[in-house]
């Protein structure tokens, strides 16, 4: 993704320089800076420049959850042609071999958190320098949003799934609440992780405006979308419904798929109508349409009058590949990593159904479905059975959010913590079957050795 608007390259360069020098060498970076003043933000404009570095704040979100999902499969020939030690182990969840290299998703995440902490720390020190007080509140809100969201996504890859019964005993991911790398990170409990994530996001909602000048900057709707995702994971369905409702009060327009040209090479452009906040997942060659083939069971589950079957998928050398990216021209190289209106509809519907508000849940899911199916012959869903309503909503969620962010991976993890049928992802590689049952420790991938060597916190159990 290219930069959509200018920012101060000086500030962004030195923030990145500081992060890399401290993380990699653990030495005092200020002693090596040719001009210390260049590393210190002096105004709201400088803080804005850090957050407007969209290559750091809107790009490089973890692809490892998508790699671990069951949205796709690799042929044995493709699997054998790929040699990356940092990505292939995620394909079969480290059951054959564990990833060992320093991972870019870890570095990208903590760089984003570092930048957020810089903004938060200096927001109390800088002068307005012609900016409005609302501008300062906005950058504070954005920094809190990025810090909370990034910790949340790290927890989906490097910590075990959240369960209220065990969250106070399981390890979370390292929390970085300061930019001072002389303060070594520790691993709090998973419950403490989520408490801080929710605190950051709820605080962000107080500072963020309803409208931003670009979808690359989070607004109130974006933080409500993030909070509804978090609350769904922690099984607080009342809060998930409330936050999704708050989001939809601000942004609720859906794309009618009947109006999209089914022959278009790129069905969904950048910043489409449903985009709440834009971000990209980091590039990963394994997930290219030429390699990652759509799971056949998933593809067959779409009805013939479901327009997603045409708009989301394409043929590639006689195989089915995904083409329904919500990030326009970046689709095919990077998965869409932002928040969209359709996802919030699904969270609202599921939450209401789990709370027993079936008529509300059915109304919400039908609002989405009528924009996804051919209008001719479409019949709205109807049921008074809680099991049927929840099941239908989860089926629509499976079909709507495939190949988006790490949505499917998060769903596998969280749904296995609830009652009912369990989801057991499977891979067949060179004739050998790999399975990941719900209680497997490999739902938390190993933390990079370099991070553990520096901070001395515990590695994930095996």
Short mmCIF file of C-alpha atoms in Angstrom, two decimals:
data_model
loop_
_atom_site.label_atom_id
_atom_site.label_comp_id
_atom_site.label_asym_id
_atom_site.label_seq_id
_atom_site.Cartn_x
_atom_site.Cartn_y
_atom_site.Cartn_z
CA UNK A 1 0.00 0.00 0.00
CA UNK A 2 1.36 3.35 -0.92
CA UNK A 3 1.21 6.46 1.20
CA UNK A 4 -2.04 8.32 0.53
CA UNK A 5 -0.97 11.64 2.01
CA UNK A 6 2.29 13.32 3.01
CA UNK A 7 3.85 13.10 6.46
CA UNK A 8 7.07 14.21 8.10
CA UNK A 9 9.66 11.71 6.91
CA UNK A 10 12.18 13.01 9.44
CA UNK A 11 10.06 12.15 12.47
CA UNK A 12 9.02 8.74 11.09
CA UNK A 13 12.56 7.83 10.09
CA UNK A 14 14.03 8.57 13.48
CA UNK A 15 11.22 6.87 15.39
CA UNK A 16 11.89 3.72 13.35
CA UNK A 17 15.65 4.14 13.82
CA UNK A 18 15.25 4.38 17.59
CA UNK A 19 13.03 1.29 17.70
CA UNK A 20 15.30 -0.86 15.59
CA UNK A 21 18.50 0.15 17.33
CA UNK A 22 17.10 -0.48 20.78
CA UNK A 23 15.31 -3.71 19.92
CA UNK A 24 18.18 -5.25 18.01
CA UNK A 25 21.18 -4.12 20.04
CA UNK A 26 19.66 -3.20 23.43
CA UNK A 27 21.99 -0.20 23.60
CA UNK A 28 21.15 3.36 24.51
CA UNK A 29 20.12 4.77 21.19
CA UNK A 30 20.42 8.43 22.15
CA UNK A 31 24.20 8.11 22.42
CA UNK A 32 24.29 7.28 18.72
CA UNK A 33 21.84 9.84 17.43
CA UNK A 34 23.59 12.58 15.43
CA UNK A 35 21.00 15.11 16.56
CA UNK A 36 18.91 14.20 19.59
CA UNK A 37 16.38 16.94 18.88
CA UNK A 38 15.33 15.13 15.70
CA UNK A 39 14.10 12.17 17.73
CA UNK A 40 11.87 14.22 20.02
CA UNK A 41 8.38 15.35 18.95
CA UNK A 42 7.83 19.05 19.69
CA UNK A 43 4.29 19.66 18.45
CA UNK A 44 0.94 18.05 17.72
CA UNK A 45 2.03 18.08 14.10
CA UNK A 46 5.01 15.88 14.95
CA UNK A 47 2.74 13.42 16.75
CA UNK A 48 0.38 13.46 13.80
CA UNK A 49 3.32 12.68 11.49
CA UNK A 50 4.11 9.52 13.49
CA UNK A 51 0.53 8.27 13.28
CA UNK A 52 0.20 9.20 9.61
CA UNK A 53 3.05 6.89 8.68
CA UNK A 54 0.58 4.44 7.22
CA UNK A 55 3.30 1.96 6.28
CA UNK A 56 3.68 1.35 10.02
CA UNK A 57 0.21 2.07 11.40
CA UNK A 58 -1.99 0.72 8.57
CA UNK A 59 0.16 -2.01 7.07
CA UNK A 60 2.05 -5.12 8.19
CA UNK A 61 -0.68 -6.58 10.40
CA UNK A 62 -0.02 -10.23 11.20
CA UNK A 63 -0.66 -12.75 8.44
CA UNK A 64 -0.02 -15.72 10.71
CA UNK A 65 -3.62 -16.10 11.85
CA UNK A 66 -4.69 -16.22 8.19
CA UNK A 67 -1.92 -18.75 7.46
CA UNK A 68 -3.24 -20.97 10.25
CA UNK A 69 -6.89 -20.78 9.16
CA UNK A 70 -8.81 -23.41 7.21
CA UNK A 71 -9.92 -21.00 4.49
CA UNK A 72 -7.42 -22.53 2.07
CA UNK A 73 -5.04 -25.39 1.33
CA UNK A 74 -1.77 -25.89 -0.52
CA UNK A 75 -1.07 -28.66 -2.99
CA UNK A 76 1.91 -30.85 -2.16
CA UNK A 77 3.82 -29.39 -5.11
CA UNK A 78 3.26 -25.84 -3.91
CA UNK A 79 4.06 -26.77 -0.32
CA UNK A 80 7.30 -28.39 -1.45
CA UNK A 81 8.28 -25.33 -3.48
CA UNK A 82 8.01 -23.00 -0.49
CA UNK A 83 10.91 -22.97 1.91
CA UNK A 84 10.20 -20.11 4.28
CA UNK A 85 10.94 -21.19 7.83
CA UNK A 86 8.89 -18.32 9.24
CA UNK A 87 5.65 -18.95 7.34
CA UNK A 88 5.26 -22.63 6.45
CA UNK A 89 5.26 -23.77 10.10
CA UNK A 90 2.05 -21.79 10.55
CA UNK A 91 0.38 -23.82 7.80
CA UNK A 92 0.31 -26.91 10.01
CA UNK A 93 0.47 -25.00 13.31
CA UNK A 94 4.05 -25.94 14.15
CA UNK A 95 3.13 -29.61 14.51
CA UNK A 96 5.89 -30.65 12.11
CA UNK A 97 8.41 -27.93 12.85
CA UNK A 98 8.27 -24.70 14.80
CA UNK A 99 9.06 -21.26 13.38
CA UNK A 100 12.46 -20.17 14.66
CA UNK A 101 13.40 -16.91 12.96
CA UNK A 102 12.59 -13.43 14.18
CA UNK A 103 9.17 -12.79 12.74
CA UNK A 104 8.21 -9.66 10.88
CA UNK A 105 4.72 -9.67 12.38
CA UNK A 106 6.24 -9.47 15.88
CA UNK A 107 8.56 -6.62 14.89
CA UNK A 108 5.81 -4.77 13.01
CA UNK A 109 3.43 -5.09 15.95
CA UNK A 110 5.81 -3.83 18.61
CA UNK A 111 7.04 -1.05 16.32
CA UNK A 112 3.41 0.08 16.04
CA UNK A 113 3.01 -0.14 19.83
CA UNK A 114 6.28 1.76 20.31
CA UNK A 115 5.07 4.59 18.07
CA UNK A 116 1.76 4.67 19.94
CA UNK A 117 3.57 4.94 23.27
CA UNK A 118 5.75 7.78 21.95
CA UNK A 119 2.61 9.70 20.95
CA UNK A 120 0.90 9.09 24.29
CA UNK A 121 3.95 10.09 26.33
CA UNK A 122 4.63 13.27 24.40
CA UNK A 123 0.99 14.31 24.08
CA UNK A 124 1.30 15.80 27.57
CA UNK A 125 4.54 17.63 26.73
CA UNK A 126 4.15 19.13 23.25
CA UNK A 127 2.72 22.53 22.46
CA UNK A 128 -0.32 22.96 20.24
CA UNK A 129 1.75 25.12 17.85
CA UNK A 130 -1.34 26.30 15.98
CA UNK A 131 -3.24 23.03 16.33
CA UNK A 132 -6.60 22.76 18.04
CA UNK A 133 -7.21 20.96 21.29
CA UNK A 134 -9.40 18.53 19.32
CA UNK A 135 -6.37 17.68 17.15
CA UNK A 136 -4.42 16.68 20.26
CA UNK A 137 -7.33 14.56 21.53
CA UNK A 138 -7.55 12.85 18.15
CA UNK A 139 -3.89 11.77 18.11
CA UNK A 140 -4.20 10.50 21.68
CA UNK A 141 -7.26 8.48 20.68
CA UNK A 142 -5.56 7.04 17.63
CA UNK A 143 -2.50 6.01 19.64
CA UNK A 144 -4.70 4.22 22.19
CA UNK A 145 -6.62 2.53 19.37
CA UNK A 146 -3.45 1.22 17.73
CA UNK A 147 -1.92 0.07 21.00
CA UNK A 148 -5.06 -1.76 22.11
CA UNK A 149 -5.80 -3.32 18.73
CA UNK A 150 -2.22 -4.48 18.21
CA UNK A 151 -2.02 -6.13 21.64
CA UNK A 152 -5.34 -7.83 20.83
CA UNK A 153 -4.05 -9.21 17.54
CA UNK A 154 -0.81 -10.39 19.15
CA UNK A 155 -2.90 -12.31 21.69
CA UNK A 156 -4.62 -14.20 18.85
CA UNK A 157 -1.27 -15.54 17.62
CA UNK A 158 1.01 -15.82 20.66
CA UNK A 159 -1.39 -16.61 23.51
CA UNK A 160 -3.88 -19.44 24.01
CA UNK A 161 -7.58 -18.77 23.34
CA UNK A 162 -9.49 -16.73 25.90
CA UNK A 163 -11.75 -18.64 28.24
CA UNK A 164 -13.25 -16.87 31.28
CA UNK A 165 -12.56 -19.93 33.44
CA UNK A 166 -8.81 -19.98 32.74
CA UNK A 167 -7.91 -16.44 31.62
CA UNK A 168 -6.51 -15.50 35.03
CA UNK A 169 -4.12 -18.46 34.90
CA UNK A 170 -2.98 -18.49 31.28
CA UNK A 171 -0.14 -16.30 30.05
CA UNK A 172 -0.91 -13.34 27.83
CA UNK A 173 1.46 -11.54 25.47
CA UNK A 174 4.02 -8.96 26.64
CA UNK A 175 2.38 -5.61 27.31
CA UNK A 176 4.41 -2.58 26.27
CA UNK A 177 2.94 0.53 27.93
CA UNK A 178 6.10 2.63 27.70
CA UNK A 179 8.54 3.53 24.94
CA UNK A 180 11.47 2.99 27.32
CA UNK A 181 13.10 -0.25 26.25
CA UNK A 182 15.21 -0.25 29.40
CA UNK A 183 11.99 -1.39 31.07
CA UNK A 184 11.89 -5.08 30.26
CA UNK A 185 8.54 -6.53 29.29
CA UNK A 186 6.90 -9.28 31.31
CA UNK A 187 4.05 -11.58 30.41
CA UNK A 188 0.88 -10.76 32.34
CA UNK A 189 -2.05 -13.13 32.60
CA UNK A 190 -4.38 -13.34 29.65
CA UNK A 191 -7.05 -11.61 31.72
CA UNK A 192 -4.70 -8.70 32.41
CA UNK A 193 -3.97 -8.57 28.68
CA UNK A 194 -7.61 -8.18 27.81
CA UNK A 195 -8.30 -5.76 30.65
CA UNK A 196 -5.61 -3.44 29.26
CA UNK A 197 -6.81 -3.89 25.68
CA UNK A 198 -10.35 -2.95 26.66
CA UNK A 199 -9.13 -0.02 28.76
CA UNK A 200 -7.10 1.35 25.83
CA UNK A 201 -9.95 1.01 23.36
CA UNK A 202 -12.59 2.46 25.68
CA UNK A 203 -10.29 5.41 26.37
CA UNK A 204 -9.74 5.82 22.63
CA UNK A 205 -13.49 6.10 22.11
CA UNK A 206 -13.57 9.15 24.40
CA UNK A 207 -10.94 10.99 22.34
CA UNK A 208 -11.66 10.01 18.75
CA UNK A 209 -13.91 12.12 16.53
CA UNK A 210 -16.91 10.75 14.67
CA UNK A 211 -15.39 11.72 11.33
CA UNK A 212 -11.79 11.68 10.11
CA UNK A 213 -10.37 13.17 6.94
CA UNK A 214 -9.28 9.72 5.70
CA UNK A 215 -10.23 6.10 6.33
CA UNK A 216 -6.59 5.47 7.21
CA UNK A 217 -7.25 7.23 10.52
CA UNK A 218 -9.53 5.46 13.02
CA UNK A 219 -12.68 7.25 14.16
CA UNK A 220 -15.30 6.44 16.80
CA UNK A 221 -16.95 3.83 14.56
CA UNK A 222 -13.58 2.07 14.15
CA UNK A 223 -12.94 1.81 17.88
CA UNK A 224 -16.49 0.55 18.45
CA UNK A 225 -15.88 -2.08 15.76
CA UNK A 226 -12.65 -3.09 17.52
CA UNK A 227 -14.37 -3.28 20.90
CA UNK A 228 -17.20 -5.39 19.51
CA UNK A 229 -14.58 -7.84 18.20
CA UNK A 230 -12.84 -8.01 21.57
CA UNK A 231 -16.09 -8.48 23.46
CA UNK A 232 -17.09 -11.31 21.14
CA UNK A 233 -13.83 -13.09 22.00
CA UNK A 234 -14.24 -12.62 25.76
CA UNK A 235 -17.85 -13.87 25.51
CA UNK A 236 -19.35 -10.61 26.78
CA UNK A 237 -22.19 -10.65 24.28
CA UNK A 238 -24.12 -7.83 25.94
CA UNK A 239 -21.16 -5.47 25.47
CA UNK A 240 -20.46 -6.83 21.97
CA UNK A 241 -24.04 -6.02 20.99
CA UNK A 242 -23.84 -2.55 22.55
CA UNK A 243 -20.56 -1.62 20.86
CA UNK A 244 -21.65 -2.97 17.49
CA UNK A 245 -24.86 -0.99 17.86
CA UNK A 246 -22.84 2.17 18.63
CA UNK A 247 -20.76 1.53 15.52
CA UNK A 248 -23.78 0.99 13.28
CA UNK A 249 -25.39 4.18 14.54
CA UNK A 250 -22.43 6.02 12.98
CA UNK A 251 -21.86 3.87 9.90
CA UNK A 252 -24.27 1.24 8.62
CA UNK A 253 -24.43 1.43 4.81
CA UNK A 254 -24.00 -1.92 3.09
CA UNK A 255 -22.97 -2.59 -0.50
CA UNK A 256 -25.72 -4.22 -2.54
CA UNK A 257 -23.83 -6.97 -4.33
CA UNK A 258 -26.56 -6.96 -6.99
CA UNK A 259 -25.10 -3.65 -8.18
CA UNK A 260 -21.55 -4.97 -8.66
CA UNK A 261 -20.28 -6.03 -12.06
CA UNK A 262 -19.59 -9.73 -11.66
CA UNK A 263 -17.08 -9.61 -14.53
CA UNK A 264 -14.94 -6.91 -12.90
CA UNK A 265 -11.33 -7.92 -12.27
CA UNK A 266 -11.42 -6.03 -8.95
CA UNK A 267 -14.98 -6.21 -7.59
CA UNK A 268 -14.31 -4.13 -4.45
CA UNK A 269 -12.24 -0.94 -4.71
CA UNK A 270 -10.09 0.76 -2.10
CA UNK A 271 -12.14 2.55 0.56
CA UNK A 272 -15.43 1.01 -0.53
CA UNK A 273 -18.74 1.99 1.04
CA UNK A 274 -18.46 -0.57 3.84
CA UNK A 275 -14.94 0.44 4.95
CA UNK A 276 -14.87 1.80 8.49
CA UNK A 277 -11.09 1.86 8.93
CA UNK A 278 -8.53 0.72 6.37
CA UNK A 279 -5.52 -1.52 6.99
CA UNK A 280 -3.59 -4.25 5.20
CA UNK A 281 -2.28 -7.57 6.44
CA UNK A 282 1.44 -7.97 5.77
CA UNK A 283 2.47 -9.53 2.47
CA UNK A 284 2.89 -13.30 2.57
CA UNK A 285 3.70 -15.37 -0.51
CA UNK A 286 1.86 -18.44 0.84
CA UNK A 287 -1.46 -16.59 0.62
CA UNK A 288 -1.13 -15.55 -3.03
CA UNK A 289 -4.12 -16.72 -5.16
CA UNK A 290 -1.70 -18.73 -7.31
CA UNK A 291 -0.79 -20.83 -4.27
CA UNK A 292 -3.57 -20.69 -1.66
CA UNK A 293 -6.52 -22.60 -3.08
CA UNK A 294 -9.96 -22.14 -1.55
CA UNK A 295 -11.12 -24.93 0.74
CA UNK A 296 -13.49 -27.01 -1.38
CA UNK A 297 -16.03 -27.51 1.42
CA UNK A 298 -16.20 -23.77 1.96
CA UNK A 299 -16.71 -23.06 -1.73
CA UNK A 300 -19.46 -25.68 -2.11
CA UNK A 301 -21.34 -24.20 0.86
CA UNK A 302 -22.38 -21.13 -1.13
CA UNK A 303 -25.83 -21.33 -2.72
CA UNK A 304 -26.08 -20.72 -6.47
CA UNK A 305 -27.97 -17.46 -5.88
CA UNK A 306 -25.37 -16.24 -3.40
CA UNK A 307 -23.52 -13.44 -5.21
CA UNK A 308 -20.45 -13.97 -3.04
CA UNK A 309 -19.84 -17.22 -4.91
CA UNK A 310 -19.22 -15.17 -8.05
CA UNK A 311 -17.67 -12.04 -6.56
CA UNK A 312 -15.40 -13.67 -3.98
CA UNK A 313 -13.95 -16.47 -6.08
CA UNK A 314 -12.25 -16.96 -9.40
CA UNK A 315 -10.74 -19.79 -11.36
CA UNK A 316 -6.97 -20.16 -11.42
CA UNK A 317 -5.55 -22.95 -13.58
CA UNK A 318 -8.71 -24.95 -13.06
CA UNK A 319 -8.69 -24.40 -9.28
CA UNK A 320 -10.73 -22.02 -7.14
CA UNK A 321 -8.89 -18.97 -5.79
CA UNK A 322 -10.11 -16.06 -3.69
CA UNK A 323 -10.71 -12.68 -5.34
CA UNK A 324 -13.09 -10.89 -2.98
CA UNK A 325 -10.55 -8.67 -1.28
CA UNK A 326 -11.89 -5.51 0.32
CA UNK A 327 -8.64 -3.66 -0.39
CA UNK A 328 -8.92 -3.16 -4.13
CA UNK A 329 -5.62 -3.25 -5.97
CA UNK A 330 -3.76 -4.67 -2.98
CA UNK A 331 -5.96 -7.76 -3.12
CA UNK A 332 -4.03 -10.80 -4.21
CA UNK A 333 -0.87 -9.51 -2.56
CA UNK A 334 -2.22 -8.65 0.88
CA UNK A 335 -5.38 -9.55 2.74
CA UNK A 336 -7.69 -6.78 3.90
CA UNK A 337 -6.92 -6.02 7.54
CA UNK A 338 -9.37 -3.26 8.44
CA UNK A 339 -12.90 -3.11 9.81
CA UNK A 340 -16.03 -3.05 7.67
CA UNK A 341 -19.75 -2.58 8.16
CA UNK A 342 -20.68 -6.15 7.18
CA UNK A 343 -18.50 -7.59 9.95
CA UNK A 344 -20.22 -5.40 12.54
CA UNK A 345 -23.66 -6.54 11.32
CA UNK A 346 -22.54 -10.12 11.91
CA UNK A 347 -21.25 -9.34 15.43
CA UNK A 348 -24.50 -7.56 16.27
CA UNK A 349 -26.59 -10.46 14.96
CA UNK A 350 -24.61 -13.17 16.76
CA UNK A 351 -24.55 -11.26 20.03
CA UNK A 352 -28.29 -10.64 20.01
CA UNK A 353 -28.94 -14.29 19.19
CA UNK A 354 -26.76 -15.49 22.06
CA UNK A 355 -28.59 -13.08 24.37
CA UNK A 356 -31.89 -14.63 23.32
CA UNK A 357 -33.09 -11.67 21.26
CA UNK A 358 -33.89 -13.83 18.27
CA UNK A 359 -36.20 -11.49 16.36
CA UNK A 360 -33.56 -8.72 16.51
CA UNK A 361 -30.85 -11.15 15.42
CA UNK A 362 -32.92 -12.41 12.49
CA UNK A 363 -33.72 -8.86 11.39
CA UNK A 364 -30.04 -7.87 11.44
CA UNK A 365 -28.81 -10.93 9.53
CA UNK A 366 -31.55 -10.50 6.91
CA UNK A 367 -30.48 -6.90 6.42
CA UNK A 368 -27.07 -8.24 5.42
CA UNK A 369 -28.30 -11.21 3.39
CA UNK A 370 -30.65 -9.23 1.17
CA UNK A 371 -27.57 -7.36 -0.05
CA UNK A 372 -25.66 -10.57 -0.74
CA UNK A 373 -28.14 -12.75 -2.62
CA UNK A 374 -29.77 -12.27 -6.02
CA UNK A 375 -32.97 -10.35 -5.46
CA UNK A 376 -35.00 -12.58 -7.74
CA UNK A 377 -36.24 -15.54 -5.79
CA UNK A 378 -34.55 -14.53 -2.54
CA UNK A 379 -36.31 -15.72 0.62
CA UNK A 380 -35.51 -14.11 3.95
CA UNK A 381 -34.32 -16.36 6.76
CA UNK A 382 -36.85 -17.13 9.49
CA UNK A 383 -36.63 -19.23 12.64
CA UNK A 384 -37.62 -19.15 16.31
CA UNK A 385 -35.00 -21.74 17.29
CA UNK A 386 -31.99 -20.30 19.09
CA UNK A 387 -29.74 -23.08 17.75
CA UNK A 388 -30.89 -22.52 14.18
CA UNK A 389 -30.51 -18.74 14.36
CA UNK A 390 -27.01 -18.89 15.85
CA UNK A 391 -26.05 -21.59 13.35
CA UNK A 392 -27.29 -19.58 10.39
CA UNK A 393 -25.47 -16.44 11.54
CA UNK A 394 -22.21 -18.36 12.02
CA UNK A 395 -22.64 -19.88 8.55
CA UNK A 396 -23.07 -16.39 7.08
CA UNK A 397 -20.05 -15.18 9.04
CA UNK A 398 -17.98 -18.06 7.67
CA UNK A 399 -18.93 -17.14 4.11
CA UNK A 400 -18.71 -13.37 4.49
CA UNK A 401 -15.37 -12.98 6.28
CA UNK A 402 -13.17 -15.65 4.70
CA UNK A 403 -9.69 -14.45 3.72
CA UNK A 404 -10.17 -11.29 5.76
CA UNK A 405 -7.64 -10.34 8.44
CA UNK A 406 -7.45 -13.32 10.79
CA UNK A 407 -11.22 -13.54 11.26
CA UNK A 408 -11.51 -17.27 10.64
CA UNK A 409 -8.60 -18.13 12.96
CA UNK A 410 -10.14 -16.01 15.73
CA UNK A 411 -13.49 -17.73 15.18
CA UNK A 412 -11.98 -21.21 15.40
CA UNK A 413 -10.28 -20.27 18.67
CA UNK A 414 -13.25 -18.56 20.30
CA UNK A 415 -16.00 -20.94 19.14
CA UNK A 416 -14.08 -23.90 20.54
CA UNK A 417 -14.32 -22.25 23.96
CA UNK A 418 -18.13 -22.29 23.77
CA UNK A 419 -20.49 -25.23 23.97
CA UNK A 420 -21.57 -27.19 20.91
CA UNK A 421 -19.68 -28.79 18.07
CA UNK A 422 -15.94 -28.23 18.04
CA UNK A 423 -13.93 -27.09 15.03
CA UNK A 424 -10.86 -29.20 14.31
CA UNK A 425 -8.72 -27.77 11.50
CA UNK A 426 -7.06 -30.41 9.34
CA UNK A 427 -4.20 -30.44 6.83
CA UNK A 428 -3.03 -33.26 4.60
CA UNK A 429 0.61 -32.80 3.59
CA UNK A 430 2.30 -35.44 1.46
CA UNK A 431 -0.30 -37.97 2.56
CA UNK A 432 0.07 -37.24 6.27
CA UNK A 433 -2.88 -35.91 8.27
CA UNK A 434 -2.36 -33.09 10.76
CA UNK A 435 -5.14 -32.07 13.16
CA UNK A 436 -5.46 -29.30 15.72
CA UNK A 437 -7.97 -30.26 18.44
CA UNK A 438 -9.45 -27.50 20.63
CA UNK A 439 -7.20 -28.03 23.66
CA UNK A 440 -3.92 -28.18 21.73
CA UNK A 441 -1.09 -25.94 22.97
CA UNK A 442 -0.21 -25.09 19.37
CA UNK A 443 -3.08 -22.59 19.27
CA UNK A 444 -0.39 -20.31 20.74
CA UNK A 445 2.65 -20.08 18.46
CA UNK A 446 6.13 -19.81 19.90
CA UNK A 447 7.37 -16.32 20.72
CA UNK A 448 10.57 -15.34 18.83
CA UNK A 449 13.68 -16.46 20.70
CA UNK A 450 15.27 -12.99 20.43
CA UNK A 451 12.39 -11.43 22.39
CA UNK A 452 12.69 -14.03 25.14
CA UNK A 453 16.49 -13.71 25.32
CA UNK A 454 16.15 -9.95 25.82
CA UNK A 455 13.34 -9.91 28.37
CA UNK A 456 13.62 -13.32 30.05
CA UNK A 457 9.89 -14.03 30.07
CA UNK A 458 8.46 -17.53 29.66
CA UNK A 459 8.10 -19.23 26.30
CA UNK A 460 4.78 -20.82 25.38
CA UNK A 461 4.44 -24.38 26.62
CA UNK A 462 4.71 -27.39 24.36
#
